[in-house]
Coordinates of C-alpha atoms and ligand atoms in Angstrom, one line a residue:
X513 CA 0.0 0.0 0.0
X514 CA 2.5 2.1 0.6
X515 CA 4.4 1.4 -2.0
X516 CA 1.3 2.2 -4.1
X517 CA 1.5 5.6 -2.3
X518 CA 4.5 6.6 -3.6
X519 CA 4.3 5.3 -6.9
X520 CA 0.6 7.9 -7.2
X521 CA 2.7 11.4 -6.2
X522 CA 4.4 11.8 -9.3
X523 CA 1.1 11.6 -10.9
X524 CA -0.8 14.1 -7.9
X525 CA 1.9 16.6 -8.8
X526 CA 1.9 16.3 -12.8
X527 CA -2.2 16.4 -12.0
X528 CA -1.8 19.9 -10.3
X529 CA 0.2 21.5 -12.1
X530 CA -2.4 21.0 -15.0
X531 CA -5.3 22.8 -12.2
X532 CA -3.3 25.5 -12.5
X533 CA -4.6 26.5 -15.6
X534 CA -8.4 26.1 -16.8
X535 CA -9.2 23.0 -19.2
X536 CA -10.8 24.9 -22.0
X537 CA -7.4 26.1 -22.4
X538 CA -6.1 22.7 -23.4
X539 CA -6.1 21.0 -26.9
X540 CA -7.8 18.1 -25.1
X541 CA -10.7 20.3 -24.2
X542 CA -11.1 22.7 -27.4
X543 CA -14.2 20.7 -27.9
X544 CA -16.0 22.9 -25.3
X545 CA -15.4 25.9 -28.2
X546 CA -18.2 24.4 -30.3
X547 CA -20.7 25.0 -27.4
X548 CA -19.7 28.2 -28.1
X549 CA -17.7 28.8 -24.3
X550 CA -14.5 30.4 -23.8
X551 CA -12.9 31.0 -20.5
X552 CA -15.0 33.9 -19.2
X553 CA -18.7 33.6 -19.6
X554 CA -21.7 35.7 -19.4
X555 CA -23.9 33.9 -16.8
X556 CA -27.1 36.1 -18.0
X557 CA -29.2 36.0 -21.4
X558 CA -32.7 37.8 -21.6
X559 CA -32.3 38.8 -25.4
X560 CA -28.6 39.8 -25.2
X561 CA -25.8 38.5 -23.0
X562 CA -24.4 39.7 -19.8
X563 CA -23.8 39.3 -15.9
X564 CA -21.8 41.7 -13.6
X565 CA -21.8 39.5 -10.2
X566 CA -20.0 37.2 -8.6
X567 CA -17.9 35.4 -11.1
X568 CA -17.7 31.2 -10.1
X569 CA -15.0 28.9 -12.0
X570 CA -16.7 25.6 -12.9
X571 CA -14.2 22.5 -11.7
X572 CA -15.0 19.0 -12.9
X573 CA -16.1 16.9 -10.0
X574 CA -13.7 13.9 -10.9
X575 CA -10.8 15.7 -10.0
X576 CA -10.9 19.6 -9.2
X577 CA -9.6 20.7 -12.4
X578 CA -11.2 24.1 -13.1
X579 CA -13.1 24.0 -16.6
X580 CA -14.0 27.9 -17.2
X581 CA -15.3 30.7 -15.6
X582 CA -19.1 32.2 -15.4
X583 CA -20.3 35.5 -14.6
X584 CA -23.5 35.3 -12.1
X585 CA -26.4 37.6 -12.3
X586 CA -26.6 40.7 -10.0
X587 CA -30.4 40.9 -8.6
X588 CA -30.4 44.4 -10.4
X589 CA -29.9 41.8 -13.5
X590 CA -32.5 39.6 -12.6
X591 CA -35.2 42.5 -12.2
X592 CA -34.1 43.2 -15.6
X593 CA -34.7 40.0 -16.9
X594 CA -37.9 39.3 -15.4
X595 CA -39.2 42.6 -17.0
X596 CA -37.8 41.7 -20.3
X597 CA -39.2 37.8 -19.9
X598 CA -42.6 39.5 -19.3
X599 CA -42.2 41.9 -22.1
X600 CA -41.7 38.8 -24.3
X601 CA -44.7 36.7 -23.4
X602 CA -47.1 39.5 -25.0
X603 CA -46.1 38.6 -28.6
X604 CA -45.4 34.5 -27.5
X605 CA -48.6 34.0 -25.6
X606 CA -50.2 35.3 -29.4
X607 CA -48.4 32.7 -31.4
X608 CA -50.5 30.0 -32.3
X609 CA -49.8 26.6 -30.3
X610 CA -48.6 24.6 -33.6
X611 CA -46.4 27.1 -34.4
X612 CA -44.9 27.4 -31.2
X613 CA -44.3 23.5 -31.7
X614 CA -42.6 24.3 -34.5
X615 CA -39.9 26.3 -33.1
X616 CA -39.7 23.7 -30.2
X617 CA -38.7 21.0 -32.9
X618 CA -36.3 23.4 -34.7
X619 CA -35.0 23.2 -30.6
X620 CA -34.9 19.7 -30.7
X621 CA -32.9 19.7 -34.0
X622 CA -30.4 22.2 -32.7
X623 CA -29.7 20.1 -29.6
X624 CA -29.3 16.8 -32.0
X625 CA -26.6 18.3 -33.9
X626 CA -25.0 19.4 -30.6
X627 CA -25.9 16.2 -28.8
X628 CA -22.3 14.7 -28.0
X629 CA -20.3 17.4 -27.6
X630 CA -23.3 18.9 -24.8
X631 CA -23.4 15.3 -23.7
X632 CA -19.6 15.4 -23.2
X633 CA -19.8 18.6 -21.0
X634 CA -22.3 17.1 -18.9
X635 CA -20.0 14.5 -17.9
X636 CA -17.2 17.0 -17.9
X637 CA -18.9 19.2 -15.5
X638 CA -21.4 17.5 -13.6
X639 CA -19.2 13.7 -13.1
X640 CA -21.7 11.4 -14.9
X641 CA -20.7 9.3 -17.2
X642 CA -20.7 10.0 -20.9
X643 CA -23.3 7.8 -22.1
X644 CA -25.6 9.6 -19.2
X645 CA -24.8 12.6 -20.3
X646 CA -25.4 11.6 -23.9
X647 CA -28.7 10.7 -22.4
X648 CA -29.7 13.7 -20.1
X649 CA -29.9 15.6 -23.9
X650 CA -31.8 12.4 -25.3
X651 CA -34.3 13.2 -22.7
X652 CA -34.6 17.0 -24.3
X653 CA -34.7 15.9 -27.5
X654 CA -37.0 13.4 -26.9
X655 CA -39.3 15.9 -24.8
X656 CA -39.4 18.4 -27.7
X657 CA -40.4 16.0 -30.3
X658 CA -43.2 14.5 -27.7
X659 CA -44.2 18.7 -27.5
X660 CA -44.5 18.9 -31.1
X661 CA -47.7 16.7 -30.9
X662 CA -48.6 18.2 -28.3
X663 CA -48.7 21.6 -29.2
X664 CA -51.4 20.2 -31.8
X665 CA -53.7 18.5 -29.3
X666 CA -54.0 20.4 -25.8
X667 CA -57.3 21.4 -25.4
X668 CA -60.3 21.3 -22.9
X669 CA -63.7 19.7 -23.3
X670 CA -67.0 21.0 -24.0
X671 CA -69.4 19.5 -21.5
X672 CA -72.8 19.2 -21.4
X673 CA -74.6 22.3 -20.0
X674 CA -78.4 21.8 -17.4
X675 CA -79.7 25.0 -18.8
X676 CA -81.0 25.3 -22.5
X677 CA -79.0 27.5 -24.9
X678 CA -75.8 26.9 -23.2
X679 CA -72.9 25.8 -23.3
X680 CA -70.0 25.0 -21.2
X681 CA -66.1 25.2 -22.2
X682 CA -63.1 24.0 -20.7
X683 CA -60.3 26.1 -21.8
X684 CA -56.5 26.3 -21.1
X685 CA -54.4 29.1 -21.1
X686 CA -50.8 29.4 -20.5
X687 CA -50.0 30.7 -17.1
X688 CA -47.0 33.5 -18.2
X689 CA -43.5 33.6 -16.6
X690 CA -42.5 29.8 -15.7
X691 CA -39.5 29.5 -13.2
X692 CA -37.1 27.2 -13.4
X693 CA -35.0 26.3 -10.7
X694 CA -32.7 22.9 -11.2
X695 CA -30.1 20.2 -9.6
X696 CA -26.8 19.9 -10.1
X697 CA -27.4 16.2 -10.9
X698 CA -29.7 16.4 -14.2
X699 CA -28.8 19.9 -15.5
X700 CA -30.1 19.4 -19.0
X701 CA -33.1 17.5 -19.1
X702 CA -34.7 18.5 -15.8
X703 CA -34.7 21.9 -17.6
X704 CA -35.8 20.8 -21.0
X705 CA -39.0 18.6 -20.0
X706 CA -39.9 22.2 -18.3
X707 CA -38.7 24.4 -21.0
X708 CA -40.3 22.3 -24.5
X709 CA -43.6 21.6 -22.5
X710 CA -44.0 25.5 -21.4
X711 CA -43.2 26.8 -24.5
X712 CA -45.8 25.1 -26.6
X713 CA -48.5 26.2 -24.0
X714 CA -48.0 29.6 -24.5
X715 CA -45.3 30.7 -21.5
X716 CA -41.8 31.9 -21.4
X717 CA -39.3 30.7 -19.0
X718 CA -36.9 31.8 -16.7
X719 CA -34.3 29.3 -15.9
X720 CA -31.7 29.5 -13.1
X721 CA -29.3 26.3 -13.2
X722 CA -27.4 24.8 -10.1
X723 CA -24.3 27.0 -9.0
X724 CA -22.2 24.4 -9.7
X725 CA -23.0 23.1 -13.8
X726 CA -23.6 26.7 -15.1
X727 CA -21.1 26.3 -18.5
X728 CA -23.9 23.4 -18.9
X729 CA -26.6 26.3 -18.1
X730 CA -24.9 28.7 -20.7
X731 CA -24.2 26.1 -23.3
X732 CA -27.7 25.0 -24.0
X733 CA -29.6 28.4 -23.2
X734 CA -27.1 29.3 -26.3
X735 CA -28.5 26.5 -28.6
X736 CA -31.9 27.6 -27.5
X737 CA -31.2 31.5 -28.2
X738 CA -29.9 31.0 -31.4
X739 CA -33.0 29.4 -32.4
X740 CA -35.3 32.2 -31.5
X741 CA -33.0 34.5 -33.4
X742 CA -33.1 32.9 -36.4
X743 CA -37.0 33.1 -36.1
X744 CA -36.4 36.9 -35.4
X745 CA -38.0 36.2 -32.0
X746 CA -37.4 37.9 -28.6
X747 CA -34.5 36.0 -26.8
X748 CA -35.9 36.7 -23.5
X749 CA -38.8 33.8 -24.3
X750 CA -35.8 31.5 -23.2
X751 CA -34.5 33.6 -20.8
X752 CA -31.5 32.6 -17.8
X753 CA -30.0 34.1 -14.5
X754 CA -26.9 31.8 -13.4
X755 CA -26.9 32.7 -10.0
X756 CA -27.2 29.9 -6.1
X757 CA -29.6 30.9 -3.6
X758 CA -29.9 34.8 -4.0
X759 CA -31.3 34.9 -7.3
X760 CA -33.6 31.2 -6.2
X761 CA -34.9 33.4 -3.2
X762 CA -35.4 36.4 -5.5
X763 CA -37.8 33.8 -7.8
X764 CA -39.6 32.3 -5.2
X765 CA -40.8 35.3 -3.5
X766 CA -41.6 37.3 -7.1
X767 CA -45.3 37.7 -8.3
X768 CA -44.3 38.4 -11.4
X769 CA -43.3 34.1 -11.8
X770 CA -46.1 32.4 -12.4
X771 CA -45.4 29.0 -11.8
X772 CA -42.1 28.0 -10.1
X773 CA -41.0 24.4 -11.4
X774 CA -37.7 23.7 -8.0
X775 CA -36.1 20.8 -8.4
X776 CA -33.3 20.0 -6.2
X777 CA -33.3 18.4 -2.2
X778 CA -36.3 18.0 0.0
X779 CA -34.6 20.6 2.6
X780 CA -34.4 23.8 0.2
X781 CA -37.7 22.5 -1.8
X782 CA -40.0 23.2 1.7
X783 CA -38.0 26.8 2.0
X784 CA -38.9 27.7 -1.8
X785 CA -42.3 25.7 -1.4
X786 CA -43.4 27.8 1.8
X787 CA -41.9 31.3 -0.1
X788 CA -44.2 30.6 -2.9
X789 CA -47.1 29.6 -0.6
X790 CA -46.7 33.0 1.0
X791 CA -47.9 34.6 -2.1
X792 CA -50.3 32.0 -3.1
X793 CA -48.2 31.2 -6.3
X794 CA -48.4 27.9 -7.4
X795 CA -45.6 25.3 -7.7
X796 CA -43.9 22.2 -9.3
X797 CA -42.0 20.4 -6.9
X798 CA -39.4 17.5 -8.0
X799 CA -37.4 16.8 -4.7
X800 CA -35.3 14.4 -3.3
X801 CA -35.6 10.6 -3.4
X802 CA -33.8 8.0 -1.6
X803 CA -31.9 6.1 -4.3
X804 CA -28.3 6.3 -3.9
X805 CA -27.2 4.3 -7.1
X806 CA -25.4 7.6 -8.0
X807 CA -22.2 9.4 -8.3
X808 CA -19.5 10.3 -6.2
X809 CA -19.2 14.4 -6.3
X810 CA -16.7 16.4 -4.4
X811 CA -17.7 17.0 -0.9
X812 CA -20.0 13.7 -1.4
X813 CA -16.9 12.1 -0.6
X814 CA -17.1 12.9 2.9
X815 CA -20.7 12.3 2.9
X816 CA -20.5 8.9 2.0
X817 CA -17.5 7.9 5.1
X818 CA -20.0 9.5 7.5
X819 CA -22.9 7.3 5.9
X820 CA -20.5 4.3 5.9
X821 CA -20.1 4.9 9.5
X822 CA -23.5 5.8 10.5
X823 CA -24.7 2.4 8.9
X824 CA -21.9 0.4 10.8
X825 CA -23.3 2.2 13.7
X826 CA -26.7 1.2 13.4
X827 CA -25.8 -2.7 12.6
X828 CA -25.0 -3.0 9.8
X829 CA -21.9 -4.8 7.8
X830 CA -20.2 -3.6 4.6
X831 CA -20.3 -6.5 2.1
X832 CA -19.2 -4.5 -1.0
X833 CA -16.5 -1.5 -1.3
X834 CA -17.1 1.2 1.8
X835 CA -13.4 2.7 0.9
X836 CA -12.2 6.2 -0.9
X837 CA -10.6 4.9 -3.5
X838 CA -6.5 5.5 -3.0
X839 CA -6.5 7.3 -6.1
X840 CA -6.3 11.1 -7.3
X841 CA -9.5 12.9 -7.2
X842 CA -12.8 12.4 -6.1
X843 CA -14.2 8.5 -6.5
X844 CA -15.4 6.1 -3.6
X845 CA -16.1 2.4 -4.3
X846 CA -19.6 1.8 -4.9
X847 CA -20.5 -0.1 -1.8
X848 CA -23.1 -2.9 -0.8
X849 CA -24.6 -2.5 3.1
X850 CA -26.0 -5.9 4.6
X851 CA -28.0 -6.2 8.0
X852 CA -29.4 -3.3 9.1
X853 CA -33.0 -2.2 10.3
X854 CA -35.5 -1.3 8.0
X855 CA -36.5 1.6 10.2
X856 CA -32.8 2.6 11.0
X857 CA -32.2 6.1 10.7
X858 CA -29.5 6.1 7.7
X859 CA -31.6 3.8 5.4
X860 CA -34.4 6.6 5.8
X861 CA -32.2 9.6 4.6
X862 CA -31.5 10.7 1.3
X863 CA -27.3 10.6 1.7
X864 CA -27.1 10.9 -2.5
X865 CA -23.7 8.8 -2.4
X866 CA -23.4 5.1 -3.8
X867 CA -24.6 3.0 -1.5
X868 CA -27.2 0.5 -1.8
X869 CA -28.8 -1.0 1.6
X870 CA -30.0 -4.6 1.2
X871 CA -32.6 -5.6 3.6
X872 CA -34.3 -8.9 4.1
X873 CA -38.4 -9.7 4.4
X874 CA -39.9 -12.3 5.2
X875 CA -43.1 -11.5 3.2
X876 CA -44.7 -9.4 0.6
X877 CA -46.7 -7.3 3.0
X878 CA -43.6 -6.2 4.8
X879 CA -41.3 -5.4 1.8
X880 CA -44.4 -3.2 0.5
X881 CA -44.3 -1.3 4.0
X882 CA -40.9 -0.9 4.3
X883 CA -40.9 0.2 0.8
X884 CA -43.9 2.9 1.6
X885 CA -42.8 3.6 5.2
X886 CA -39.7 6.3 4.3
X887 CA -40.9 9.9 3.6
X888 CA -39.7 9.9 0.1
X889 CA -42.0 8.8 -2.8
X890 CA -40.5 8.9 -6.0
X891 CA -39.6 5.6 -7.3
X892 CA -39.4 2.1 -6.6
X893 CA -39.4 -1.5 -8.4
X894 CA -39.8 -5.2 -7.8
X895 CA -38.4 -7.7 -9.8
X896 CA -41.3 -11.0 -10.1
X897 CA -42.8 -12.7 -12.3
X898 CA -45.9 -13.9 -10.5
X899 CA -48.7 -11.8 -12.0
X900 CA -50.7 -11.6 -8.8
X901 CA -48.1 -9.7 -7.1
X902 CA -47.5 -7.4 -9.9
X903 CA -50.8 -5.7 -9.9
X904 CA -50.8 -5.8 -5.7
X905 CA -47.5 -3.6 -6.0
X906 CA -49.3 -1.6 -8.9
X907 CA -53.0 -1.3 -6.6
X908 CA -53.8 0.7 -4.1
X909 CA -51.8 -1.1 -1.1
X910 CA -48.9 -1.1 -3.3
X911 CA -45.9 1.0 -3.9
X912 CA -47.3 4.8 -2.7
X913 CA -44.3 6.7 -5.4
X914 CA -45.0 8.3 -8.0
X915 CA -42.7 5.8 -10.7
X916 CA -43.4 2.2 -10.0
X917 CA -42.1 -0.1 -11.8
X918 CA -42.2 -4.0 -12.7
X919 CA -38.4 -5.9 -13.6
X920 CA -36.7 -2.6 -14.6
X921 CA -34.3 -0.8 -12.2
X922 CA -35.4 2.5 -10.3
X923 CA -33.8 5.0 -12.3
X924 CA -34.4 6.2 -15.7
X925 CA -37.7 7.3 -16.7
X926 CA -39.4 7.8 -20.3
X927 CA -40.4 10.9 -21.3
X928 CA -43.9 9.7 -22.4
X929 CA -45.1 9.5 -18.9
X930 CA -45.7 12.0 -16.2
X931 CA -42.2 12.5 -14.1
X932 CA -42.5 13.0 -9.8
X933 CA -42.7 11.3 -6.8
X934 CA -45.7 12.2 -3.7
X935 CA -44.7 13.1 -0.1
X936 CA -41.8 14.6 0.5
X937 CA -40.7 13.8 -3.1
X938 CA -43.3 17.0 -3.7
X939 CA -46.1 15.7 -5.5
X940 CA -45.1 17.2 -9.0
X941 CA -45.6 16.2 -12.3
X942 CA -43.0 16.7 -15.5
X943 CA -42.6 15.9 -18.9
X944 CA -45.6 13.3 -20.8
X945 CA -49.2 12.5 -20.8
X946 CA -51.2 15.2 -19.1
X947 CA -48.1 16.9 -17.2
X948 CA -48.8 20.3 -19.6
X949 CA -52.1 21.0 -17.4
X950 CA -49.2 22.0 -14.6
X951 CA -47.7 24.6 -16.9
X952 CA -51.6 26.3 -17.8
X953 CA -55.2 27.9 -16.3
X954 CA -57.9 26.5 -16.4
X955 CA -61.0 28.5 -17.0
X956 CA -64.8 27.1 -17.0
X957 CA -66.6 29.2 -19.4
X958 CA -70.0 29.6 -19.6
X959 CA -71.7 31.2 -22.6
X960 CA -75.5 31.3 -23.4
X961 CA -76.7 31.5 -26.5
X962 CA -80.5 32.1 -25.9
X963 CA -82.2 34.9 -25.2
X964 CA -83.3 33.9 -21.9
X965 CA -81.3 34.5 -18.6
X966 CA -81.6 30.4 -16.7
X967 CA -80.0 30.3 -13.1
X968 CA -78.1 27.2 -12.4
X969 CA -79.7 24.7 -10.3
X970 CA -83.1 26.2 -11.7
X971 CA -83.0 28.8 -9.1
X972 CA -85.7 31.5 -9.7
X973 CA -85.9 34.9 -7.7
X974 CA -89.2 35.0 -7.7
Ligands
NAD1318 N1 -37.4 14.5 -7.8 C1 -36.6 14.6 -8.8 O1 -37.0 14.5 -9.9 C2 -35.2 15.1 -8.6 C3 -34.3 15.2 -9.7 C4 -33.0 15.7 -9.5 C5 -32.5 16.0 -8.2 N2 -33.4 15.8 -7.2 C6 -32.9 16.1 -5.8 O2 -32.0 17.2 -5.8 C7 -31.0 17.0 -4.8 C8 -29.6 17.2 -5.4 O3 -29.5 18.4 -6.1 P1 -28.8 19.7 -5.4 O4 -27.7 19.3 -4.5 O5 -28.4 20.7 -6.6 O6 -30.0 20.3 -4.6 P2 -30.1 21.7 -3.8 O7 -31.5 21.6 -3.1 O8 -28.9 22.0 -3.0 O9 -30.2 22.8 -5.0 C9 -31.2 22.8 -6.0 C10 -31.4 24.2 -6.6 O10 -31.9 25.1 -5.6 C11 -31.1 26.3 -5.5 N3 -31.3 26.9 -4.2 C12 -30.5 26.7 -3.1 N4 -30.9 27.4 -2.1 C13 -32.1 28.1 -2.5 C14 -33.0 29.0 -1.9 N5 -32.9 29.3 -0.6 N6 -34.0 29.4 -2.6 C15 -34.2 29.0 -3.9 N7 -33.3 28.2 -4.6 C16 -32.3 27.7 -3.9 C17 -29.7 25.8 -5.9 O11 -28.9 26.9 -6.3 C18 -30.0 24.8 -7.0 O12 -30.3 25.5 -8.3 C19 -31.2 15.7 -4.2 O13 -31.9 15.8 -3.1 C20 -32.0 14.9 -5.3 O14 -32.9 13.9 -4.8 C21 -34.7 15.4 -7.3

């Protein structure tokens, strides 16, 4: 081991000599040119680009290198955005829905021809692997496609009206200025099943990425821009504030956003739910799960030896890694944990580090309790093949998230269905089926078309 030691230090000290300088800087990196980033980027767009606050160097979680650096908005740049945003849904909200689709699949198009390079980034930035971050822009591509039809189908009913010579209409109209607030963990397609989907009904949207992956922020709101400037439309439809908590605060408490869509951890989520609540605004919530099949991520590393602790702690035995791998930069063995309680403290905690708990039942009943008893609801699966037992996990004394699924893992989700999890999960929907309903009004209208004036429930004031 020690040996092994010695042998790594050349390698730590060729490795930081490279930090010293940022990656896009490198011929192994020129790649992130085509996304169009250089080293200094503006970290505001609302038609044109800017940003005058705090300026954050992006480092790449795998091993601290700094990437490139972003410029943050200033609130003063935020009020201006918001103004602009607004300014922009007066000519948007007029375009018709199809052709709204139609600039969401000249989107989709964009992001195709970009898809490995952004998918590359993602990885670079945010530590998942390449293939996942191929697949985080899938997921955006996918979504704009799916809101192409869509933008030719949303629509309300026309019910059947008690009173003669009337009618009654169900119709759906956008709701304005959509929020976006996102994870570090998904910072592409959390964003696009908001953006496509809120674009085709009718509302622009104001997106403010994790502090952590804004070049992934900047690079895709510049795909997006270029888009609506070919179509000679305002910028500010697609508008973005990089910014952490300031500018998040700043969105939560505004009037002027009409729907906040927060994704991130349960903990934040109640603080922006209860800053919306204040001003009876209404909210999408996507917050955290328990699945910890994830990736390591700077200070997750320390997260994960207190979790491997903890769970010692509580009973339980390490069957499966547990170690920081002796190795230059950030990665920790994925680990097994065997023996503990169902109802011990660390399985119920989100710790968002790679560890999976294995816990044993002795029948079906229990493993659907345990499975329903922590407060997050957002996905789960069983692996059978006896048919009964399927639909009990699929009825309504089965799994309580919002994903359920049959034979497949936990994670990954199609776009066709609606995305979120219930309880502390948020209770949210995203992306397919009737998800869009989150992102519009509803209004019941009423129209008579006789010449006689009918009360409902044939009241008379006589
Ligand atoms: N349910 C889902 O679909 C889903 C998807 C992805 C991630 N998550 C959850 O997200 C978490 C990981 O992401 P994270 O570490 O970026 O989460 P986080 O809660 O730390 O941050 C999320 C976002 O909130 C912003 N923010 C922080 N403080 C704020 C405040 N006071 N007001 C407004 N905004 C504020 C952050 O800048 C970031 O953009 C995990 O808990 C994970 O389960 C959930």
């Amino acid at each position: 081991r020690l040996l092994l030691r010695n042998k790594l230090k050349p390698i730590c000290r060729q490795q930081s000599a490279a930090m010293s300088g940022l990656l896009i800087n490198q011929p192994n990196y020129s790649w992130l040119k085509e996304l169009g980033l250089s080293e200094d980027n503006p970290g505001v767009y609302n038609g044109s680009w800017g940003g005058s606050g705090e300026v954050v160097t992006s480092y790449c979680p795998a091993n601290n290198a700094p990437i490139a650096r972003v410029t943050q908005a200033t609130l003063a740049e935020y009020e201006e955005t918001v103004q602009k945003t607004r300014e922009a849904w007066k000519m948007w909200a007029d375009v018709p829905a199809p052709k709204r689709g139609e600039i969401v699949r000249q989107i989709g198009d964009a992001l195709r021809r970009k898809i490995n390079v952004l998918g590359s980034l993602v990885s670079l930035e945010m530590g998942k692997i390449y293939v996942e971050g191929v697949g985080e822009v899938q997921e955006y591509v996918d979504v704009c496609d799916y809101a192409v039809g869509l933008s030719r189908m949303i629509g309300g009913p026309i019910l059947p009206s008690e009173r003669p010579g009337h009618v009654l209409i169900e119709q759906w109209n956008p709701v304005g200025l959509v929020g976006i607030i996102t994870a570090f963990n998904f910072p592409v397609a959390v964003y696009g099943w908001n953006n496509a989907i809120s674009l085709i009904c009718g509302n622009v949207c104001l997106w403010k990425g994790a502090p952590t992956t804004p070049l992934t922020s900047v690079a895709v709101t510049k795909i997006v821009a270029e888009v609506l400037e070919q179509n000679k439309l305002p910028g500010a439809i697609c508008s973005m504030t990089c910014g952490g908590a300031d500018i998040g605060t700043a969105m939560a408490k505004d009037e002027r956003v009409d729907l906040l869509s927060f994704t991130g951890s349960t903990h934040v989520g109640k603080m922006v739910a209860m800053m919306v609540q204040e001003r009876f605004g209404r909210k999408l919530l996507e917050l955290g799960g328990n699945n910890r099949i994830v990736k390591a991520y700077k200070q997750a590393v320390e997260q994960y030896i207190a979790a491997v602790e903890q769970a010692k702690q509580q009973g339980g035995t390490v069957v499966c890694g547990g170690k920081v791998m002796d190795r230059p930069g950030n990665y920790v063995e994925p680990t097994i944990i065997t023996g503990l309680a169902h109802d011990a403290p660390i399985v119920q905690t989100e710790t968002f580090v790679p560890i999976l708990y294995v816990l044993k039942f002795q029948t079906e009943e229990e493993a659907f309790a345990w499975n329903n008893e922590v407060k997050q609801g957002l996905s789960s699966s069983i692996f059978t093949t006896n048919l009964e037992r399927v639909f009990r996990w699929l009825g309504p004394k089965g799994s309580d998230c919002g994903i359920v699924n049959v034979n497949i893992p936990t994670s990954g989700a199609e776009i066709g269905g609606a995305f979120g999890g219930e309880k502390h999960t948020g209770g949210g929907r995203e992306s397919g089926s009737d998800s869009w309903k989150q992102y519009m009004r509803r209004s019941t209208c009423t129209i008579n078309h006789s010449k006689d004036l009918p009360l409902a429930q044939g009241i008379k004031f006589e």
